[in-house]
PDB file of C-alpha atoms in Angstrom:
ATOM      1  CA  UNK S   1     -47.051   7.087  49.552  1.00  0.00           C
ATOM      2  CA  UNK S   2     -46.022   8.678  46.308  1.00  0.00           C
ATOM      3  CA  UNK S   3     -43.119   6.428  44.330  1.00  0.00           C
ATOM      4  CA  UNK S   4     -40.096   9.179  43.767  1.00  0.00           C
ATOM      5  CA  UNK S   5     -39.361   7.169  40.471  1.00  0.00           C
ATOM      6  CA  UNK S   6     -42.821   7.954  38.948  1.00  0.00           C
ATOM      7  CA  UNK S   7     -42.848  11.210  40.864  1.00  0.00           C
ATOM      8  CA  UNK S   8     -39.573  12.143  39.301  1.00  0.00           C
ATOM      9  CA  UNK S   9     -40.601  10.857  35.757  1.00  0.00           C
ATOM     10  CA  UNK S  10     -43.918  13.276  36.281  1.00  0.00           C
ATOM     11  CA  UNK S  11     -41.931  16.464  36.892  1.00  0.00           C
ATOM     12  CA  UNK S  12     -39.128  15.801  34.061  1.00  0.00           C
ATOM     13  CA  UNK S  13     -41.420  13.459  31.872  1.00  0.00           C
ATOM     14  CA  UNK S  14     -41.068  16.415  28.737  1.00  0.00           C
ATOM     15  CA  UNK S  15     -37.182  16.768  28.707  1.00  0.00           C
ATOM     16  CA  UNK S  16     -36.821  13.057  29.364  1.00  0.00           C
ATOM     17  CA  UNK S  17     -39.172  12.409  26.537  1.00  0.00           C
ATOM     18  CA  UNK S  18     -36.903  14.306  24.289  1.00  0.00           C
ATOM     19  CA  UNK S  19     -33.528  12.620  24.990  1.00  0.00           C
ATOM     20  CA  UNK S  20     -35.508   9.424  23.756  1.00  0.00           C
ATOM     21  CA  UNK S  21     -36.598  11.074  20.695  1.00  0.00           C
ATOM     22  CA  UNK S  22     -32.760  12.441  20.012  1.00  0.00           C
ATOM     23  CA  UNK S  23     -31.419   9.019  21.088  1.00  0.00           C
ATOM     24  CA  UNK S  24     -34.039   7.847  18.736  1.00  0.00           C
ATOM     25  CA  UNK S  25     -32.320   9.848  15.705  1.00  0.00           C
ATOM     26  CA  UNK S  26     -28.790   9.022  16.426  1.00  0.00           C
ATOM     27  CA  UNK S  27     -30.310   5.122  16.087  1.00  0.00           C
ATOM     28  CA  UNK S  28     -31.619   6.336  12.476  1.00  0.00           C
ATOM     29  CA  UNK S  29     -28.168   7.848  11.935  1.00  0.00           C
ATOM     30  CA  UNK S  30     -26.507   4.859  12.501  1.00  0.00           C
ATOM     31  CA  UNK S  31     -29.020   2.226  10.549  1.00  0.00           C
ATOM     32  CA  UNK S  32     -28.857   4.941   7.464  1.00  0.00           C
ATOM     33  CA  UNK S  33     -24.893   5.369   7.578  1.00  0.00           C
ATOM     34  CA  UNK S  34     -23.947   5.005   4.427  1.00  0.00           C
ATOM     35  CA  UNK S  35     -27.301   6.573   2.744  1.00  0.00           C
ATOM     36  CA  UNK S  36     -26.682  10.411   2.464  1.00  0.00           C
ATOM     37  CA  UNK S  37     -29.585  11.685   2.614  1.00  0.00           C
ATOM     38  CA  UNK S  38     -31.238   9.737   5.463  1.00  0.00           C
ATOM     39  CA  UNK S  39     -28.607  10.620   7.831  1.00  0.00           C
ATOM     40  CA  UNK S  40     -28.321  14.127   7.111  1.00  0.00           C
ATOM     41  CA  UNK S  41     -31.980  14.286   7.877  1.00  0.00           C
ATOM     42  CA  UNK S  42     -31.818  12.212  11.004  1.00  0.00           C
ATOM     43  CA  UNK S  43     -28.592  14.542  12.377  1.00  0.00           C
ATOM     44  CA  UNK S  44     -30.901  17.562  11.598  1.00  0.00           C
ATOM     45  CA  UNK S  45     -33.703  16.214  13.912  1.00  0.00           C
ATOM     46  CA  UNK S  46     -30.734  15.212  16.852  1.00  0.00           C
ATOM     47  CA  UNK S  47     -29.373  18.701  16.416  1.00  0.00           C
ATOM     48  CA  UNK S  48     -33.358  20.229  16.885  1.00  0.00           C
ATOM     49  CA  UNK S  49     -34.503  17.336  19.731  1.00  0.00           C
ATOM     50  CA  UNK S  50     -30.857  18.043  21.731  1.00  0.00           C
ATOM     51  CA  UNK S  51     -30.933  22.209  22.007  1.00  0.00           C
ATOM     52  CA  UNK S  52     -34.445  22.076  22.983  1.00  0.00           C
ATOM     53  CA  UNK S  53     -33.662  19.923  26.105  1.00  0.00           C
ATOM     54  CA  UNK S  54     -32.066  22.837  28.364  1.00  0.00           C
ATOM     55  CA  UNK S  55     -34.605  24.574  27.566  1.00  0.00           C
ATOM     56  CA  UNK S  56     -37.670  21.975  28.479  1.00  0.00           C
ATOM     57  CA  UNK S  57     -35.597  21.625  31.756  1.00  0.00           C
ATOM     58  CA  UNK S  58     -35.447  24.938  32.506  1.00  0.00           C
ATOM     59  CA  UNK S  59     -39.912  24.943  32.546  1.00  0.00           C
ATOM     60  CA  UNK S  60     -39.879  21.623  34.209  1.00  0.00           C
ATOM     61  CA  UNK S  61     -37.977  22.633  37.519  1.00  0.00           C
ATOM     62  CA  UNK S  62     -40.081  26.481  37.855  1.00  0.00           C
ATOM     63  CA  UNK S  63     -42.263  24.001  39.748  1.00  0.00           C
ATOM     64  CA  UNK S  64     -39.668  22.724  41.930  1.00  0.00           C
ATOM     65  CA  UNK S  65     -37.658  25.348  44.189  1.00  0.00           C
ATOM     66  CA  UNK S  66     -34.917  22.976  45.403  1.00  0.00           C
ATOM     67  CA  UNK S  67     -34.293  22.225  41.821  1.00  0.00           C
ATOM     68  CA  UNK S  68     -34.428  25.937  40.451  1.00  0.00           C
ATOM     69  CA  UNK S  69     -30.924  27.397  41.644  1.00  0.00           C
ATOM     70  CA  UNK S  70     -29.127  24.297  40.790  1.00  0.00           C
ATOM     71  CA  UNK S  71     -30.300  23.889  37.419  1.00  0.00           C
ATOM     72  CA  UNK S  72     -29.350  27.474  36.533  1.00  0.00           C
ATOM     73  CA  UNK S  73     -25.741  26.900  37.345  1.00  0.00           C
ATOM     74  CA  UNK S  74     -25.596  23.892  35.329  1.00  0.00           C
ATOM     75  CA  UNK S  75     -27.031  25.087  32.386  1.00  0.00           C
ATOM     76  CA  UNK S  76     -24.538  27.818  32.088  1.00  0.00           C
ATOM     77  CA  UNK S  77     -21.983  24.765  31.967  1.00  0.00           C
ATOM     78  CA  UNK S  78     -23.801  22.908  29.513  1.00  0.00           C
ATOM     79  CA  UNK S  79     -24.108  26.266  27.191  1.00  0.00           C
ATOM     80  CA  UNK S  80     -20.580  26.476  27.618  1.00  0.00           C
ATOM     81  CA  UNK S  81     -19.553  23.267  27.182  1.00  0.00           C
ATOM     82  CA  UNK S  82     -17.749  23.613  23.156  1.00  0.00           C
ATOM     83  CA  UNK S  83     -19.742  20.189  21.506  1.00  0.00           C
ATOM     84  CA  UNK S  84     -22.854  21.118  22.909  1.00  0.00           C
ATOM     85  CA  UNK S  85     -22.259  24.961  21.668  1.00  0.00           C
ATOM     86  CA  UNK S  86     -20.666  23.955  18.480  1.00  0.00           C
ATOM     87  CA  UNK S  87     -24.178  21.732  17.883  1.00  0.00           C
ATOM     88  CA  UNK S  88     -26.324  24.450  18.874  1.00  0.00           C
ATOM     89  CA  UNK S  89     -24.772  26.868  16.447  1.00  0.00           C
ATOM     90  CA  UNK S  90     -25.443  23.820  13.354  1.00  0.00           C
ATOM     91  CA  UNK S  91     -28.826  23.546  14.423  1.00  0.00           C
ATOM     92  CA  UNK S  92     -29.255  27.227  14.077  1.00  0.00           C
ATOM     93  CA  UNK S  93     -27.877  27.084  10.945  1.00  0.00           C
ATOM     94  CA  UNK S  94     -30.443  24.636   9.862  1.00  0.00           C
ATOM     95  CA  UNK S  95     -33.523  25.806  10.811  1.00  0.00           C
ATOM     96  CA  UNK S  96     -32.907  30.178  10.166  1.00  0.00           C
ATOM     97  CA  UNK S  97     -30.026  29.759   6.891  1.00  0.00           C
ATOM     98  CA  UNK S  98     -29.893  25.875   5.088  1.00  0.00           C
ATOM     99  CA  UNK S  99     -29.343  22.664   4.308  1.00  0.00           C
ATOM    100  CA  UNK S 100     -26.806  21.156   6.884  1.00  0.00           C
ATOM    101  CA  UNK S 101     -23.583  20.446   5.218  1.00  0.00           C
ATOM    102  CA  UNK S 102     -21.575  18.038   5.970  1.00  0.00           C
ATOM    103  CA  UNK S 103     -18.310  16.154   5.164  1.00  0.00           C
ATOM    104  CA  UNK S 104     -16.760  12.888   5.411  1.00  0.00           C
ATOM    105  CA  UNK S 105     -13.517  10.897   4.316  1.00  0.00           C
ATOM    106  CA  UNK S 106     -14.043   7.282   2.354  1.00  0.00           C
ATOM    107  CA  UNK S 107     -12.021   4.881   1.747  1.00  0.00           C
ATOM    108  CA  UNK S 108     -12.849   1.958  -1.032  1.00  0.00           C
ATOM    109  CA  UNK S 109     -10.799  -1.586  -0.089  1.00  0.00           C
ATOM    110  CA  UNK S 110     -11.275  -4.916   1.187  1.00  0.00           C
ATOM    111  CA  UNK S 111     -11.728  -5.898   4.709  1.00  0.00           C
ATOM    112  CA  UNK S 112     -12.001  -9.827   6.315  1.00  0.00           C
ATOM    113  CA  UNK S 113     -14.948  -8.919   9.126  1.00  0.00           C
ATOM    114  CA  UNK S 114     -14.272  -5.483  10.072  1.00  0.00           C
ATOM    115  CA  UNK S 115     -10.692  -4.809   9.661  1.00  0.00           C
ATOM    116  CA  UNK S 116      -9.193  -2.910   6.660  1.00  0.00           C
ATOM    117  CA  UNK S 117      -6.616  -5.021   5.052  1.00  0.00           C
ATOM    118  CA  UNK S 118      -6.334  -2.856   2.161  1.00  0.00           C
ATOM    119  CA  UNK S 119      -7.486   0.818   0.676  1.00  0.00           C
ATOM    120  CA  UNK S 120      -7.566   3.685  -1.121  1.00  0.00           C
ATOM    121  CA  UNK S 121      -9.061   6.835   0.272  1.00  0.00           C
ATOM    122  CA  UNK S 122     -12.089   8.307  -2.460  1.00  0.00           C
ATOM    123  CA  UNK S 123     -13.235  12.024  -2.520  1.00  0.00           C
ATOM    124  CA  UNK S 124     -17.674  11.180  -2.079  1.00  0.00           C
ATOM    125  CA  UNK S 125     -19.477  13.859  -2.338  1.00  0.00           C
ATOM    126  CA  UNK S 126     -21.368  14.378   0.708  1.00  0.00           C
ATOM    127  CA  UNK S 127     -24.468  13.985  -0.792  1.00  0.00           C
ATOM    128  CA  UNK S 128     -24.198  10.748  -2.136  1.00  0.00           C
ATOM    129  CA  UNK S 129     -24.647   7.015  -0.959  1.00  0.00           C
ATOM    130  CA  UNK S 130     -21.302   5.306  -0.197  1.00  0.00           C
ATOM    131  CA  UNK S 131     -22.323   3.217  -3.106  1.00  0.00           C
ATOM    132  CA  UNK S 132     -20.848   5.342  -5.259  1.00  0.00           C
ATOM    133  CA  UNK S 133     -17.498   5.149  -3.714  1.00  0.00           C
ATOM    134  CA  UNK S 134     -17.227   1.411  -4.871  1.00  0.00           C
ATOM    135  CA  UNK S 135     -18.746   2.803  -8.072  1.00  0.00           C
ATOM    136  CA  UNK S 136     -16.459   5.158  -8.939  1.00  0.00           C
ATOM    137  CA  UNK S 137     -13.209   2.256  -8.511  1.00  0.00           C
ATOM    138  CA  UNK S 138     -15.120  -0.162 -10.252  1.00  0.00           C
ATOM    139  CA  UNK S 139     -15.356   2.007 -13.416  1.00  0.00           C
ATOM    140  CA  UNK S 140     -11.595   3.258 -13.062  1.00  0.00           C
ATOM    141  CA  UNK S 141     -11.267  -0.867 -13.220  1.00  0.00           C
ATOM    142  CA  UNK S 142     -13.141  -1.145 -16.180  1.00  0.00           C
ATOM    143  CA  UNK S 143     -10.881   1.628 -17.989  1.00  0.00           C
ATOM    144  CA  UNK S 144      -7.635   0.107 -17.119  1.00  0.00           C
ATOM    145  CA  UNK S 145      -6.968  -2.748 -14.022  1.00  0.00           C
ATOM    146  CA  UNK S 146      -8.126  -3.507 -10.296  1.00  0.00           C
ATOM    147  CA  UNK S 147      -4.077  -2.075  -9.659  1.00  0.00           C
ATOM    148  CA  UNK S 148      -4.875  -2.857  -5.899  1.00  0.00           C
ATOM    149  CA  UNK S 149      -6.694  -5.588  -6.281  1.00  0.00           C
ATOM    150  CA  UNK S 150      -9.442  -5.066  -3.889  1.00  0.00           C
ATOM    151  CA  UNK S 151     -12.602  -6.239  -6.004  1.00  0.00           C
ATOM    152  CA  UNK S 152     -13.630  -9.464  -5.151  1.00  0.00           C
ATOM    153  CA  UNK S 153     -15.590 -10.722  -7.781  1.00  0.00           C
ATOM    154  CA  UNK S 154     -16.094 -14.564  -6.551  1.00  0.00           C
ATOM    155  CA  UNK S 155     -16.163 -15.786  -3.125  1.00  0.00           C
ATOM    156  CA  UNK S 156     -12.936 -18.106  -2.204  1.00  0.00           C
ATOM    157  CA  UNK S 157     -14.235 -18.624   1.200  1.00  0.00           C
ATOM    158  CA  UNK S 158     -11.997 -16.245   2.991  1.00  0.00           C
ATOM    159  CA  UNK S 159     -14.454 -14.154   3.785  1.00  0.00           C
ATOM    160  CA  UNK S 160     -12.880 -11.173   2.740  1.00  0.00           C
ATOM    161  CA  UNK S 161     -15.313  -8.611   0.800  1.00  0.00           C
ATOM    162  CA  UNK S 162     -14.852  -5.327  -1.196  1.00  0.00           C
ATOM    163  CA  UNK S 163     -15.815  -2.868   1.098  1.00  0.00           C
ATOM    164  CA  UNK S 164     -16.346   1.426   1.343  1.00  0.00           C
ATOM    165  CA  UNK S 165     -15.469   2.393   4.883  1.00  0.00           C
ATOM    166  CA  UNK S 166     -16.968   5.803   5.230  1.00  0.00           C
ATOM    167  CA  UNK S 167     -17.196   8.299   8.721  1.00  0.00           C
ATOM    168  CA  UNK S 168     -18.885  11.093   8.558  1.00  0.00           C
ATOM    169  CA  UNK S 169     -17.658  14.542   9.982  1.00  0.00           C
ATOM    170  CA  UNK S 170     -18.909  18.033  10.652  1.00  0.00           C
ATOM    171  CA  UNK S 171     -16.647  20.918   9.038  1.00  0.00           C
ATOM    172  CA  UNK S 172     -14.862  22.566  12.449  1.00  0.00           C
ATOM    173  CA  UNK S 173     -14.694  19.321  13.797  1.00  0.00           C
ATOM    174  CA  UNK S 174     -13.141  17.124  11.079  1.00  0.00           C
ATOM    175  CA  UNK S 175     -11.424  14.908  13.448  1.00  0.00           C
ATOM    176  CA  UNK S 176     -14.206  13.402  15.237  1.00  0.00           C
ATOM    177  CA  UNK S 177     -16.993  10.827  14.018  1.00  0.00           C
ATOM    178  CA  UNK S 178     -20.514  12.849  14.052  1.00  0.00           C
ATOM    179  CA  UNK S 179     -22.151  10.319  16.087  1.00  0.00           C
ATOM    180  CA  UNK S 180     -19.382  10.725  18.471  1.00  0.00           C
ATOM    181  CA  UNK S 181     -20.125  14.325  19.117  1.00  0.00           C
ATOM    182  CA  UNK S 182     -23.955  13.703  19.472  1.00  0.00           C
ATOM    183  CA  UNK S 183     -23.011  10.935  22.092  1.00  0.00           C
ATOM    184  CA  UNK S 184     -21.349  13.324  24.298  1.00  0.00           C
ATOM    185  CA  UNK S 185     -23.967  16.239  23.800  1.00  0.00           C
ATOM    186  CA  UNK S 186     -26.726  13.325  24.770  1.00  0.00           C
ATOM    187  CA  UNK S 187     -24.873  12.200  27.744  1.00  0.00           C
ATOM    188  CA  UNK S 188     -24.334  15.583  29.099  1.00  0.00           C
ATOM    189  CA  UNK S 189     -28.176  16.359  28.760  1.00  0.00           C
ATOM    190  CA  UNK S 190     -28.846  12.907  30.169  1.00  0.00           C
ATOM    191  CA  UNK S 191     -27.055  13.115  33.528  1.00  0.00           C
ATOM    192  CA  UNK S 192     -28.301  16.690  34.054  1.00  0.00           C
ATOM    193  CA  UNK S 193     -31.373  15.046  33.745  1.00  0.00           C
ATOM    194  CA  UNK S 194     -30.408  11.856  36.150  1.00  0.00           C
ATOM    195  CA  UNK S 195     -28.918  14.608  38.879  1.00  0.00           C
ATOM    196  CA  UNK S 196     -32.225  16.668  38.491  1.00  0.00           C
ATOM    197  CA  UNK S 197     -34.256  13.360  39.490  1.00  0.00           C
ATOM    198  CA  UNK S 198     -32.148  12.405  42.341  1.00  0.00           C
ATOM    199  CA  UNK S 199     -32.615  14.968  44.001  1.00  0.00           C
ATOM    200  CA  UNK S 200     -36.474  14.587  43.906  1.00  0.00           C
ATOM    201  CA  UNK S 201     -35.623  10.870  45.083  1.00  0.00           C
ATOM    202  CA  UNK S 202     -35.746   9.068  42.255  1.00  0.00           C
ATOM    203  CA  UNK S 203     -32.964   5.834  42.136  1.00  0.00           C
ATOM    204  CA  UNK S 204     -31.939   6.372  37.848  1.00  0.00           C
ATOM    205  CA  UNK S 205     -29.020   4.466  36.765  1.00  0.00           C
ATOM    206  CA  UNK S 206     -26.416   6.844  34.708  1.00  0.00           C
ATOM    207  CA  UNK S 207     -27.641   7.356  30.883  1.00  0.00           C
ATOM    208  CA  UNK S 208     -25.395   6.043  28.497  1.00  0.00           C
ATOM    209  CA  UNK S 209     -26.158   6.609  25.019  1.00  0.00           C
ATOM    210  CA  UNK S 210     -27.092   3.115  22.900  1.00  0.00           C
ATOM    211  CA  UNK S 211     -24.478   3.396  19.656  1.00  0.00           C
ATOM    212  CA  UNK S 212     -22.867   0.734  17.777  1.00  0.00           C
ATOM    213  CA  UNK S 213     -19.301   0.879  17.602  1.00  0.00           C
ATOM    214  CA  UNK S 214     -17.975   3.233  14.563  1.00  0.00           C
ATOM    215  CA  UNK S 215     -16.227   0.708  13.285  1.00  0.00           C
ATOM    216  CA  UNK S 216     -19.498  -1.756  12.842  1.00  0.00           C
ATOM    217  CA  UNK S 217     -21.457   0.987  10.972  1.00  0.00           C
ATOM    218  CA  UNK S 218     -18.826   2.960   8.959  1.00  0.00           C
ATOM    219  CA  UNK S 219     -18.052  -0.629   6.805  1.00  0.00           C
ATOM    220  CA  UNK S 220     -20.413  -1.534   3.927  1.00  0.00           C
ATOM    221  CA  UNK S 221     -19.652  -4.636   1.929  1.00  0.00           C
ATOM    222  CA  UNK S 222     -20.553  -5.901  -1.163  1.00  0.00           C
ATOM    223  CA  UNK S 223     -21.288  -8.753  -2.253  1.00  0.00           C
ATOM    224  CA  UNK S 224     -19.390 -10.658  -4.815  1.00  0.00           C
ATOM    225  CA  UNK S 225     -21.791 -11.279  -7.363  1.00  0.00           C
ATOM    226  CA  UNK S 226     -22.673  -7.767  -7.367  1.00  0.00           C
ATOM    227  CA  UNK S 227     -19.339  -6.352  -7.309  1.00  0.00           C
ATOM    228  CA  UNK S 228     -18.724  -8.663 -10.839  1.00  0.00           C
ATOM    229  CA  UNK S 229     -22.177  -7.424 -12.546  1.00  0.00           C
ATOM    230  CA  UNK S 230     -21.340  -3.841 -11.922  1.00  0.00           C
ATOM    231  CA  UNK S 231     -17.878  -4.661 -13.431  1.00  0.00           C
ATOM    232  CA  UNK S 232     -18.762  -6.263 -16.439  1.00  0.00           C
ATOM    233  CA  UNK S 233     -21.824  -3.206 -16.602  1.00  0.00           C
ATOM    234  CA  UNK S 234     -19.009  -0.672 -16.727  1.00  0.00           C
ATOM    235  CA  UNK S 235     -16.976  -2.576 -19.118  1.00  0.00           C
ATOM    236  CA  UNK S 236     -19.589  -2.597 -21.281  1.00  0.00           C
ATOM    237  CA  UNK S 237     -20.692   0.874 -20.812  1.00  0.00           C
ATOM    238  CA  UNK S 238     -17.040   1.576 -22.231  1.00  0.00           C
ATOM    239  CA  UNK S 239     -16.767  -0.967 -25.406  1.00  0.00           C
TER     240      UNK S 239
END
């Protein structure tokens, strides 16, 4: 007797292959978050791995006739759905036009753990590191004062570190985190995929997409000694 689990996983092993592989970039989106570069380049392989999954689907289930009909309705919805359209559209952008831009808002402060106690929101070029947020308050310190008093140049054991909170956005949909957006188009692809095995017999839990809270990844601190070397580097740089 044939196991509907491994049955299941035989029929839809391709799509299901490439949700791990786009689940696989928004992990390398999330470990590079404040490194420009590296998570532009691991968006542009979600935005590839996630539009090719309707399509994967859509040659999986010609072998399955109970599957066929059903699938065609739902991909209409998922075409329709606006993240999953708005997505498609960047991805096309990528591979037939350029680079993928994106955007994002900064802010350079000081947080205990990872709560905000106190900013001041930085213009970052897109294509740089969040570094160079820190970088660019540090050397308007070196000119005149730390007026807000968010470099922490020793450790007094409170355990409170200068810090660049960064989130990165996508320009049409400035008001939501990026990995947000690929977390719904994933989900969407993943319980189309889950239904789809069902109904060949299969017992799948519900996907959920693996992501780390924004607020763990958008932080980066620095550490103390650090922030006082680049400080009295700048300082320098000026006498």
């Amino acid at each position: 007797m044939k196991c509907p689990n491994s049955a299941a996983v035989k029929a839809l092993g391709s799509s299901m292959d490439r949700l791990n592989e786009a689940q696989w970039y928004v992990e390398l989106m999330q470990d590079n978050y404040h490194t420009a570069n590296k998570f532009r380049w691991a968006l542009t392989g979600f935005l590839r791995s996630i539009k090719e999954i309707p399509q994967i689907i859509s040659m999986e289930v010609q072998q399955h006739a109970e599957l066929k009909d059903w699938y065609k309705e739902v991909r209409k919805d998922i075409q329709n759905d606006p993240i999953v359209k708005y997505l498609s559209k960047q991805r096309d952008v990528v591979v037939h036009k350029k680079t993928l831009e994106t955007a994002s808002s900064a802010t350079v402060g000081f947080v205990r753990g990872k709560q905000l106690k106190l900013g001041i929101s930085v213009p970052i070029n897109p294509r740089y590191d969040s570094v160079e947020g820190i970088l660019m308050y540090i050397d308007a310190a070196a000119r005149d004062t730390d007026f807000l008093g968010i470099l922490y140049t020793e450790d007094d054991g409170s355990g409170e570190r200068s810090a660049v909170i960064r989130e990165w956005k996508l320009p049409g949909y400035e008001d939501v985190e990026v990995t947000t957006l690929c977390k719904h188009a994933w989900e969407l692809m993943g319980k189309t995929n889950v239904a789809l095995a069902r109904m060949l017999g299969a017992d799948f839990f519900e996907p959920q997409l693996k992501v780390k809270p924004v607020n763990e990844v958008s932080i980066q601190t620095y550490d103390p000694d650090w922030v006082k070397e680049q400080l009295q580097i700048a300082k320098s740089e000026i006498s």
